[in-house]
mmCIF file of C-alpha atoms in Angstrom:
data_model
loop_
_atom_site.group_PDB
_atom_site.id
_atom_site.type_symbol
_atom_site.label_atom_id
_atom_site.label_comp_id
_atom_site.label_asym_id
_atom_site.label_seq_id
_atom_site.Cartn_x
_atom_site.Cartn_y
_atom_site.Cartn_z
ATOM 1 C CA MET A 1368 9.158 -19.702 -7.290
ATOM 2 C CA GLY A 1369 10.537 -19.621 -3.734
ATOM 3 C CA LYS A 1370 8.976 -17.931 -0.757
ATOM 4 C CA ILE A 1371 8.466 -14.189 -1.024
ATOM 5 C CA ARG A 1372 10.981 -12.301 1.119
ATOM 6 C CA THR A 1373 8.931 -10.186 3.522
ATOM 7 C CA ALA A 1374 9.962 -7.369 5.853
ATOM 8 C CA LEU A 1375 8.092 -5.709 8.707
ATOM 9 C CA VAL A 1376 8.539 -1.977 9.189
ATOM 10 C CA GLY A 1377 7.682 -1.481 12.836
ATOM 11 C CA TYR A 1378 7.547 -4.059 15.600
ATOM 12 C CA GLY A 1379 5.078 -2.675 18.094
ATOM 13 C CA SER A 1380 2.259 -4.693 19.603
ATOM 14 C CA VAL A 1381 0.345 -5.211 16.348
ATOM 15 C CA GLY A 1382 3.468 -6.042 14.379
ATOM 16 C CA GLU A 1383 4.709 -8.516 16.975
ATOM 17 C CA LYS A 1384 1.473 -10.203 17.974
ATOM 18 C CA MET A 1385 -0.460 -10.238 14.690
ATOM 19 C CA HIS A 1386 1.483 -9.445 11.516
ATOM 20 C CA ALA A 1387 4.616 -11.462 12.279
ATOM 21 C CA PRO A 1388 2.703 -14.655 13.213
ATOM 22 C CA LEU A 1389 0.442 -14.359 10.161
ATOM 23 C CA ILE A 1390 3.442 -13.896 7.867
ATOM 24 C CA THR A 1391 5.339 -16.818 9.385
ATOM 25 C CA VAL A 1392 2.445 -19.286 9.024
ATOM 26 C CA CYS A 1393 1.791 -18.272 5.406
ATOM 27 C CA PRO A 1394 3.400 -21.019 3.274
ATOM 28 C CA ASP A 1395 4.373 -18.585 0.523
ATOM 29 C CA LEU A 1396 5.964 -15.837 2.640
ATOM 30 C CA GLU A 1397 9.206 -15.707 4.624
ATOM 31 C CA LEU A 1398 9.851 -13.089 7.296
ATOM 32 C CA VAL A 1399 13.454 -12.094 6.585
ATOM 33 C CA ALA A 1400 13.823 -8.579 7.995
ATOM 34 C CA VAL A 1401 12.393 -6.174 10.565
ATOM 35 C CA VAL A 1402 12.907 -2.434 10.889
ATOM 36 C CA GLU A 1403 13.358 -1.538 14.563
ATOM 37 C CA ARG A 1404 14.819 1.874 15.273
ATOM 38 C CA ARG A 1405 16.354 1.115 18.668
ATOM 39 C CA GLN A 1406 15.762 -2.483 19.766
ATOM 40 C CA GLU A 1407 16.146 -6.007 18.398
ATOM 41 C CA LYS A 1408 13.043 -7.417 20.041
ATOM 42 C CA SER A 1409 11.975 -9.388 16.976
ATOM 43 C CA LYS A 1410 15.079 -11.576 17.275
ATOM 44 C CA GLU A 1411 13.667 -13.080 20.475
ATOM 45 C CA LYS A 1412 11.053 -14.956 18.424
ATOM 46 C CA TYR A 1413 12.700 -14.830 15.011
ATOM 47 C CA PRO A 1414 16.479 -15.095 15.527
ATOM 48 C CA GLU A 1415 17.106 -15.529 11.806
ATOM 49 C CA VAL A 1416 15.713 -12.111 10.770
ATOM 50 C CA SER A 1417 17.953 -9.212 9.824
ATOM 51 C CA ILE A 1418 17.451 -5.994 11.795
ATOM 52 C CA PHE A 1419 17.535 -2.608 10.077
ATOM 53 C CA ARG A 1420 17.389 0.760 11.797
ATOM 54 C CA SER A 1421 15.480 2.485 8.997
ATOM 55 C CA LEU A 1422 13.381 1.746 5.945
ATOM 56 C CA GLU A 1423 16.041 3.461 3.862
ATOM 57 C CA ALA A 1424 18.664 0.977 5.050
ATOM 58 C CA LEU A 1425 16.343 -1.951 4.351
ATOM 59 C CA LEU A 1426 15.654 -0.791 0.803
ATOM 60 C CA GLU A 1427 19.316 -0.029 0.149
ATOM 61 C CA ALA A 1428 20.188 -3.602 1.141
ATOM 62 C CA ASP A 1429 17.474 -4.964 -1.180
ATOM 63 C CA ALA A 1430 16.667 -7.442 1.595
ATOM 64 C CA ALA A 1431 12.963 -8.026 0.856
ATOM 65 C CA ASP A 1432 10.399 -8.035 -1.951
ATOM 66 C CA LEU A 1433 7.277 -7.342 0.154
ATOM 67 C CA ILE A 1434 7.297 -4.480 2.649
ATOM 68 C CA VAL A 1435 4.672 -4.508 5.420
ATOM 69 C CA ILE A 1436 4.288 -1.120 7.091
ATOM 70 C CA VAL A 1437 3.045 -1.230 10.688
ATOM 71 C CA THR A 1438 4.069 2.195 11.964
ATOM 72 C CA PRO A 1439 1.876 5.072 13.277
ATOM 73 C CA ASN A 1440 -0.526 6.477 10.683
ATOM 74 C CA GLU A 1441 1.412 9.696 10.098
ATOM 75 C CA PHE A 1442 4.327 7.758 8.566
ATOM 76 C CA HIS A 1443 2.336 5.458 6.275
ATOM 77 C CA PHE A 1444 2.303 7.636 3.171
ATOM 78 C CA SER A 1445 5.984 8.546 3.061
ATOM 79 C CA GLN A 1446 7.117 5.011 3.869
ATOM 80 C CA ALA A 1447 4.774 3.318 1.420
ATOM 81 C CA LYS A 1448 5.764 5.758 -1.307
ATOM 82 C CA MET A 1449 9.461 5.127 -0.650
ATOM 83 C CA ALA A 1450 8.986 1.354 -0.827
ATOM 84 C CA LEU A 1451 6.900 1.475 -4.004
ATOM 85 C CA GLU A 1452 9.382 3.780 -5.718
ATOM 86 C CA ALA A 1453 12.081 1.230 -4.831
ATOM 87 C CA GLY A 1454 10.099 -1.408 -6.726
ATOM 88 C CA LYS A 1455 8.695 -3.259 -3.719
ATOM 89 C CA HIS A 1456 5.249 -4.720 -3.169
ATOM 90 C CA VAL A 1457 3.583 -3.051 -0.187
ATOM 91 C CA VAL A 1458 1.034 -3.859 2.500
ATOM 92 C CA VAL A 1459 0.113 -0.959 4.775
ATOM 93 C CA ASP A 1460 -1.755 -1.284 8.042
ATOM 94 C CA LYS A 1461 -5.201 0.322 7.888
ATOM 95 C CA PRO A 1462 -6.352 2.920 7.057
ATOM 96 C CA VAL A 1463 -3.413 3.072 4.547
ATOM 97 C CA THR A 1464 -2.830 6.862 4.720
ATOM 98 C CA ILE A 1465 -4.391 9.808 6.527
ATOM 99 C CA HIS A 1466 -5.717 11.557 3.415
ATOM 100 C CA SER A 1467 -7.450 10.006 0.423
ATOM 101 C CA ARG A 1468 -5.315 12.080 -1.957
ATOM 102 C CA GLU A 1469 -2.229 10.346 -0.564
ATOM 103 C CA ALA A 1470 -3.738 6.907 -1.138
ATOM 104 C CA LYS A 1471 -4.571 7.882 -4.710
ATOM 105 C CA GLU A 1472 -0.948 8.865 -5.288
ATOM 106 C CA LEU A 1473 0.236 5.503 -3.947
ATOM 107 C CA LYS A 1474 -2.242 3.738 -6.224
ATOM 108 C CA GLN A 1475 -0.848 5.552 -9.258
ATOM 109 C CA ILE A 1476 2.737 4.613 -8.408
ATOM 110 C CA ALA A 1477 1.826 0.968 -7.833
ATOM 111 C CA GLU A 1478 -0.079 0.759 -11.107
ATOM 112 C CA GLU A 1479 2.718 2.410 -13.078
ATOM 113 C CA LYS A 1480 5.254 -0.045 -11.660
ATOM 114 C CA GLY A 1481 3.039 -3.129 -11.757
ATOM 115 C CA LEU A 1482 3.288 -3.659 -7.998
ATOM 116 C CA VAL A 1483 0.892 -5.079 -5.433
ATOM 117 C CA LEU A 1484 -0.453 -2.483 -2.989
ATOM 118 C CA SER A 1485 -2.995 -3.480 -0.363
ATOM 119 C CA VAL A 1486 -4.259 -2.548 3.082
ATOM 120 C CA PHE A 1487 -4.395 -4.799 6.125
ATOM 121 C CA GLN A 1488 -8.145 -4.920 6.719
ATOM 122 C CA ASN A 1489 -8.093 -8.072 8.797
ATOM 123 C CA ARG A 1490 -11.603 -7.639 10.159
ATOM 124 C CA ARG A 1491 -13.062 -8.582 6.790
ATOM 125 C CA TRP A 1492 -12.246 -12.066 8.053
ATOM 126 C CA ASP A 1493 -13.890 -11.807 11.465
ATOM 127 C CA GLY A 1494 -16.264 -14.701 11.997
ATOM 128 C CA ASP A 1495 -19.256 -12.447 12.651
ATOM 129 C CA ILE A 1496 -19.011 -10.373 9.463
ATOM 130 C CA ARG A 1497 -18.429 -13.561 7.442
ATOM 131 C CA THR A 1498 -21.623 -14.920 9.026
ATOM 132 C CA ILE A 1499 -23.524 -11.802 7.990
ATOM 133 C CA GLN A 1500 -22.207 -12.182 4.446
ATOM 134 C CA LYS A 1501 -23.588 -15.732 4.421
ATOM 135 C CA ILE A 1502 -26.965 -14.629 5.811
ATOM 136 C CA LEU A 1503 -27.247 -11.893 3.195
ATOM 137 C CA ALA A 1504 -26.165 -14.203 0.357
ATOM 138 C CA GLU A 1505 -28.805 -16.759 1.344
ATOM 139 C CA GLY A 1506 -31.504 -14.085 1.705
ATOM 140 C CA LEU A 1507 -32.538 -15.314 5.162
ATOM 141 C CA LEU A 1508 -33.657 -11.848 6.272
ATOM 142 C CA GLY A 1509 -35.300 -10.872 3.001
ATOM 143 C CA ARG A 1510 -34.813 -7.270 1.900
ATOM 144 C CA VAL A 1511 -32.438 -5.692 4.424
ATOM 145 C CA VAL A 1512 -33.207 -2.162 5.600
ATOM 146 C CA HIS A 1513 -30.910 -1.648 8.608
ATOM 147 C CA PHE A 1514 -27.323 -2.653 9.404
ATOM 148 C CA GLU A 1515 -25.871 -1.665 12.765
ATOM 149 C CA SER A 1516 -22.261 -2.234 13.798
ATOM 150 C CA HIS A 1517 -20.771 -1.435 17.217
ATOM 151 C CA PHE A 1518 -17.249 -1.587 18.574
ATOM 152 C CA ASP A 1519 -17.720 -0.592 22.197
ATOM 153 C CA ARG A 1520 -15.240 -0.809 25.055
ATOM 154 C CA PHE A 1521 -14.898 0.529 28.583
ATOM 155 C CA ARG A 1522 -11.569 2.334 28.842
ATOM 156 C CA PRO A 1523 -12.199 5.465 30.923
ATOM 157 C CA GLY A 1524 -8.496 6.124 31.471
ATOM 158 C CA LEU A 1525 -6.341 7.730 28.810
ATOM 159 C CA ALA A 1526 -3.663 5.507 27.286
ATOM 160 C CA ASP A 1527 -0.045 6.463 26.679
ATOM 161 C CA ASN A 1528 0.118 5.656 22.984
ATOM 162 C CA TRP A 1529 0.160 7.659 19.777
ATOM 163 C CA ARG A 1530 -3.507 6.988 18.981
ATOM 164 C CA GLU A 1531 -4.528 9.134 21.964
ATOM 165 C CA GLN A 1532 -1.930 11.852 21.497
ATOM 166 C CA ASP A 1533 -2.135 15.051 19.460
ATOM 167 C CA VAL A 1534 -0.632 13.628 16.265
ATOM 168 C CA PRO A 1535 -1.962 13.288 12.706
ATOM 169 C CA GLY A 1536 -4.218 10.282 12.146
ATOM 170 C CA ASN A 1537 -5.009 9.797 15.840
ATOM 171 C CA GLY A 1538 -8.348 8.910 17.401
ATOM 172 C CA ILE A 1539 -10.944 6.191 17.314
ATOM 173 C CA THR A 1540 -12.426 7.137 13.938
ATOM 174 C CA TYR A 1541 -9.168 6.467 12.082
ATOM 175 C CA ASP A 1542 -8.723 3.320 14.195
ATOM 176 C CA LEU A 1543 -11.909 1.329 14.822
ATOM 177 C CA GLY A 1544 -13.934 3.486 12.452
ATOM 178 C CA THR A 1545 -11.768 2.331 9.570
ATOM 179 C CA HIS A 1546 -12.721 -1.292 10.279
ATOM 180 C CA LEU A 1547 -16.452 -0.636 10.576
ATOM 181 C CA ILE A 1548 -16.590 1.552 7.471
ATOM 182 C CA ASP A 1549 -14.563 -0.976 5.487
ATOM 183 C CA GLN A 1550 -16.966 -3.782 6.422
ATOM 184 C CA ALA A 1551 -19.928 -1.676 5.313
ATOM 185 C CA VAL A 1552 -18.229 -0.805 2.019
ATOM 186 C CA MET A 1553 -17.429 -4.494 1.487
ATOM 187 C CA LEU A 1554 -21.098 -5.403 1.981
ATOM 188 C CA PHE A 1555 -22.889 -2.523 0.285
ATOM 189 C CA GLY A 1556 -20.464 -0.492 -1.872
ATOM 190 C CA ARG A 1557 -20.360 3.309 -1.903
ATOM 191 C CA PRO A 1558 -22.932 5.212 0.191
ATOM 192 C CA ASP A 1559 -25.289 7.897 -1.051
ATOM 193 C CA TRP A 1560 -24.554 10.202 1.878
ATOM 194 C CA VAL A 1561 -22.685 10.412 5.175
ATOM 195 C CA TYR A 1562 -23.766 11.886 8.494
ATOM 196 C CA ALA A 1563 -21.583 11.748 11.606
ATOM 197 C CA GLU A 1564 -21.119 12.882 15.183
ATOM 198 C CA ILE A 1565 -17.547 12.576 16.477
ATOM 199 C CA PHE A 1566 -16.626 13.538 20.050
ATOM 200 C CA LYS A 1567 -13.901 13.602 22.689
ATOM 201 C CA GLN A 1568 -15.869 12.370 25.694
ATOM 202 C CA ARG A 1569 -13.281 11.415 28.319
ATOM 203 C CA THR A 1570 -11.866 14.098 30.596
ATOM 204 C CA GLY A 1571 -8.635 15.411 29.107
ATOM 205 C CA ALA A 1572 -8.950 13.552 25.810
ATOM 206 C CA VAL A 1573 -7.144 15.205 22.882
ATOM 207 C CA ALA A 1574 -8.168 12.562 20.316
ATOM 208 C CA ASP A 1575 -11.706 11.586 19.372
ATOM 209 C CA ASP A 1576 -12.972 8.633 21.427
ATOM 210 C CA PHE A 1577 -16.576 8.339 20.179
ATOM 211 C CA PHE A 1578 -18.248 8.296 16.799
ATOM 212 C CA ASP A 1579 -21.721 7.614 15.467
ATOM 213 C CA ILE A 1580 -21.669 7.494 11.677
ATOM 214 C CA THR A 1581 -24.684 6.934 9.438
ATOM 215 C CA LEU A 1582 -24.242 5.800 5.841
ATOM 216 C CA MET A 1583 -27.163 5.409 3.436
ATOM 217 C CA PHE A 1584 -26.939 2.752 0.738
ATOM 218 C CA GLY A 1585 -30.141 3.099 -1.265
ATOM 219 C CA SER A 1586 -32.830 1.863 1.136
ATOM 220 C CA ILE A 1587 -30.304 0.396 3.608
ATOM 221 C CA LYS A 1588 -29.336 2.500 6.593
ATOM 222 C CA ALA A 1589 -25.975 1.574 8.127
ATOM 223 C CA ARG A 1590 -25.207 2.854 11.610
ATOM 224 C CA LEU A 1591 -21.580 2.510 12.705
ATOM 225 C CA THR A 1592 -20.646 3.500 16.225
ATOM 226 C CA ALA A 1593 -17.890 3.072 18.801
ATOM 227 C CA SER A 1594 -17.383 4.280 22.360
ATOM 228 C CA VAL A 1595 -14.727 3.743 25.022
ATOM 229 C CA LEU A 1596 -17.224 4.535 27.788
ATOM 230 C CA SER A 1597 -19.653 1.674 27.182
ATOM 231 C CA LYS A 1598 -19.718 -0.647 30.202
ATOM 232 C CA ALA A 1599 -23.085 -2.267 29.506
ATOM 233 C CA PRO A 1600 -23.214 -5.109 26.961
ATOM 234 C CA MET A 1601 -24.162 -3.840 23.525
ATOM 235 C CA PRO A 1602 -24.728 -5.873 20.375
ATOM 236 C CA LYS A 1603 -21.759 -6.101 18.014
ATOM 237 C CA PHE A 1604 -24.102 -6.391 15.036
ATOM 238 C CA LEU A 1605 -27.803 -5.917 14.404
ATOM 239 C CA VAL A 1606 -29.276 -6.558 10.948
ATOM 240 C CA LEU A 1607 -32.975 -5.954 10.209
ATOM 241 C CA GLY A 1608 -34.854 -7.208 7.162
ATOM 242 C CA GLU A 1609 -38.407 -7.819 5.990
ATOM 243 C CA LYS A 1610 -38.212 -11.504 6.982
ATOM 244 C CA GLY A 1611 -36.452 -11.130 10.327
ATOM 245 C CA SER A 1612 -33.421 -9.957 12.303
ATOM 246 C CA TYR A 1613 -29.939 -11.125 13.252
ATOM 247 C CA ILE A 1614 -28.224 -10.005 16.449
ATOM 248 C CA LYS A 1615 -24.707 -10.843 17.617
ATOM 249 C CA TYR A 1616 -22.820 -10.026 20.817
ATOM 250 C CA GLY A 1617 -19.118 -10.307 21.531
ATOM 251 C CA LEU A 1618 -15.924 -9.842 19.528
ATOM 252 C CA ASP A 1619 -14.234 -12.193 17.089
ATOM 253 C CA VAL A 1620 -12.027 -14.688 18.924
ATOM 254 C CA GLN A 1621 -8.842 -14.156 16.911
ATOM 255 C CA GLU A 1622 -7.533 -10.929 18.452
ATOM 256 C CA LYS A 1623 -7.732 -12.406 21.959
ATOM 257 C CA ALA A 1624 -5.829 -15.471 20.746
ATOM 258 C CA PHE A 1625 -3.124 -13.320 19.141
ATOM 259 C CA LYS A 1626 -2.718 -11.273 22.328
ATOM 260 C CA ALA A 1627 -2.308 -14.534 24.270
ATOM 261 C CA GLY A 1628 0.580 -15.426 21.977
ATOM 262 C CA GLU A 1629 -1.187 -18.239 20.119
ATOM 263 C CA LEU A 1630 -0.055 -19.054 16.588
ATOM 264 C CA PRO A 1631 -2.809 -18.963 13.950
ATOM 265 C CA GLU A 1632 -2.690 -22.688 13.330
ATOM 266 C CA GLY A 1633 -4.736 -25.823 13.868
ATOM 267 C CA ALA A 1634 -8.228 -27.076 13.142
ATOM 268 C CA ASN A 1635 -9.862 -24.878 15.796
ATOM 269 C CA TRP A 1636 -8.292 -21.543 14.847
ATOM 270 C CA GLY A 1637 -10.939 -18.829 14.570
ATOM 271 C CA LEU A 1638 -13.835 -21.015 15.714
ATOM 272 C CA GLU A 1639 -16.234 -19.503 18.232
ATOM 273 C CA ASP A 1640 -17.828 -21.427 21.086
ATOM 274 C CA ALA A 1641 -21.497 -22.207 20.514
ATOM 275 C CA GLN A 1642 -22.656 -20.172 23.519
ATOM 276 C CA ALA A 1643 -21.351 -17.015 21.790
ATOM 277 C CA TRP A 1644 -23.179 -17.549 18.501
ATOM 278 C CA GLY A 1645 -25.622 -14.903 17.329
ATOM 279 C CA GLU A 1646 -29.380 -15.237 17.118
ATOM 280 C CA LEU A 1647 -31.601 -15.338 14.062
ATOM 281 C CA HIS A 1648 -35.160 -14.153 14.695
ATOM 282 C CA LEU A 1649 -37.555 -14.960 11.862
ATOM 283 C CA GLU A 1650 -41.316 -14.412 11.705
ATOM 284 C CA HIS A 1651 -42.353 -17.687 13.325
ATOM 285 C CA THR A 1652 -39.129 -18.958 14.895
ATOM 286 C CA SER A 1653 -35.925 -17.958 16.632
ATOM 287 C CA MET A 1654 -32.656 -19.878 16.780
ATOM 288 C CA THR A 1655 -28.968 -19.552 17.464
ATOM 289 C CA TYR A 1656 -27.016 -19.278 14.226
ATOM 290 C CA GLU A 1657 -23.536 -20.763 13.947
ATOM 291 C CA THR A 1658 -20.726 -18.255 13.517
ATOM 292 C CA GLU A 1659 -18.465 -18.827 10.540
ATOM 293 C CA ARG A 1660 -14.768 -19.408 11.144
ATOM 294 C CA GLY A 1661 -12.765 -16.215 11.475
ATOM 295 C CA ASP A 1662 -9.527 -16.439 9.524
ATOM 296 C CA TYR A 1663 -7.084 -13.564 9.105
ATOM 297 C CA ARG A 1664 -4.672 -15.972 7.392
ATOM 298 C CA ILE A 1665 -6.649 -15.526 4.194
ATOM 299 C CA PHE A 1666 -5.360 -11.961 3.831
ATOM 300 C CA TYR A 1667 -1.661 -12.797 3.545
ATOM 301 C CA LYS A 1668 -2.312 -15.890 1.418
ATOM 302 C CA ASN A 1669 -4.125 -13.595 -1.020
ATOM 303 C CA ILE A 1670 -1.218 -11.128 -0.986
ATOM 304 C CA ALA A 1671 1.211 -13.933 -1.844
ATOM 305 C CA ASP A 1672 -1.087 -15.193 -4.607
ATOM 306 C CA ALA A 1673 -1.453 -11.684 -6.031
ATOM 307 C CA ILE A 1674 2.340 -11.274 -6.169
ATOM 308 C CA SER A 1675 3.262 -14.689 -7.543
ATOM 309 C CA GLN A 1676 0.215 -15.677 -9.562
ATOM 310 C CA LYS A 1677 -1.362 -12.307 -10.320
ATOM 311 C CA HIS A 1678 -4.574 -13.163 -8.468
ATOM 312 C CA THR A 1679 -7.089 -10.419 -7.725
ATOM 313 C CA LEU A 1680 -6.543 -8.597 -4.447
ATOM 314 C CA ARG A 1681 -9.211 -9.226 -1.828
ATOM 315 C CA VAL A 1682 -8.577 -5.737 -0.376
ATOM 316 C CA PRO A 1683 -8.071 -3.474 -3.406
ATOM 317 C CA ILE A 1684 -6.681 0.009 -2.892
ATOM 318 C CA ASP A 1685 -9.789 1.560 -4.483
ATOM 319 C CA GLN A 1686 -11.890 0.377 -1.543
ATOM 320 C CA ALA A 1687 -9.343 1.747 0.910
ATOM 321 C CA ILE A 1688 -9.615 5.101 -0.858
ATOM 322 C CA THR A 1689 -13.401 4.959 -0.510
ATOM 323 C CA VAL A 1690 -13.034 4.312 3.230
ATOM 324 C CA LEU A 1691 -10.766 7.356 3.601
ATOM 325 C CA GLU A 1692 -13.183 9.527 1.614
ATOM 326 C CA ILE A 1693 -15.979 8.426 3.962
ATOM 327 C CA ILE A 1694 -13.834 9.291 7.008
ATOM 328 C CA GLU A 1695 -13.135 12.718 5.520
ATOM 329 C CA ALA A 1696 -16.858 13.198 4.834
ATOM 330 C CA ALA A 1697 -17.653 12.101 8.403
ATOM 331 C CA PHE A 1698 -15.399 14.755 9.951
ATOM 332 C CA LEU A 1699 -16.861 17.365 7.593
ATOM 333 C CA SER A 1700 -20.385 16.271 8.522
ATOM 334 C CA HIS A 1701 -19.649 16.637 12.216
ATOM 335 C CA GLN A 1702 -18.081 20.051 11.644
ATOM 336 C CA GLU A 1703 -21.011 21.332 9.580
ATOM 337 C CA GLY A 1704 -23.791 19.414 11.345
ATOM 338 C CA LYS A 1705 -25.351 18.052 8.174
ATOM 339 C CA ARG A 1706 -25.402 15.180 5.709
ATOM 340 C CA ILE A 1707 -22.586 15.112 3.192
ATOM 341 C CA PRO A 1708 -23.524 13.799 -0.275
ATOM 342 C CA PHE A 1709 -21.196 11.023 -1.372
ATOM 343 C CA LYS A 1710 -20.890 11.023 -5.131
ATOM 344 C CA LYS A 1711 -20.652 7.794 -7.080
#
C-alpha cells in the first residue's frame, strides 16, 4: 500500500507550524492538498500540494483519503461530518466539536462507514505527562491521592484571534482545558464528579481566560487550572502519593521547537535538558527525575497504522466525547456553583 493521501483543511499557525511538519515526516502519509480560502501560503514550503478554496471542492476532486481539520472550533462539526459522509478518514483538531452530542453523531457516521475518526490530542505525548505515566506505572509514589496540572501564562493584553472573540467554542477552557482534561482522562478514566470556576479576568475580555476545575476519581483529586495572568513561576505538574511527591516546572520542548520552524526529526527531538527535569521527593531522599522524550510524531504514525493496518486508535473518539462532557459539566458547575455528578 502506498502513502496515504492527506489534506489539511486550514493553514493557520497550528496547521503550518505543527500539523504540516508532522504529516510530512510521517513515513506513511503524504501531504497532497491544502484548503486555503484566499491564499496559497502552503505552497511556499510545499510547492507540490494542490490548493483548494473549500472543503467541498477538495472532496469533489477526491484528492485525499485522510482529511485533517484545523479550522476554528465552530466549523469542526460540519466539516468533519461532510468529510466522513464523503467516505474519508478524519482527524479533527481538539476538542473535536463544541458539543458532545455532535461528537457522538460523528462517531456514529464513522462506525457505520468503517472510517477512522480521531482527535489531535498531541499533549498526550508531552515529555512530562509521559514521565508521570512511567512514575505511576512503576508505583514510585505509592497510592496517589492528588494530581495537579497547570497551564499558566502571562498575557495581559487581549489577542486578535478567534479564541478571544465572541464566537462559539472560544475561550481557554475549550483550548488549554481540553488538553488538561484529556490528560486526566487518559490517566484515570471517567470522574465521579466535576466542580469548576471559570472566569473572564482581563479587562474587556469576552472569552473565558481562567479556569480551576476539580475532578474526583475515586480517592484521587485532580485539580486542573490555567490562567493568562500568572507571572510568577508555577509548577506544571504536582503529584502526591503515600510514598512521596513529584513536581515539574516548565513546558514540553516540542511546541517551542515547532514555532522556531524546526522539523520533528533527529535523535534529540523532544528531549529536555537535564536542568529542566522534575523532582522526585520520597520519604528519605530527593532527586531529579529524567523527563521522558516528548514525541508528537506518534500520533500521526498511529493514525496511518489505524487506516492501513486496522490498529487500535491511541486517541479514540469515545475519550474525546468524555472530555467534551466534562467541559459541559464544568460550565454547568460554574453556573450553578455546585458539584456536577458525572455518571459512569
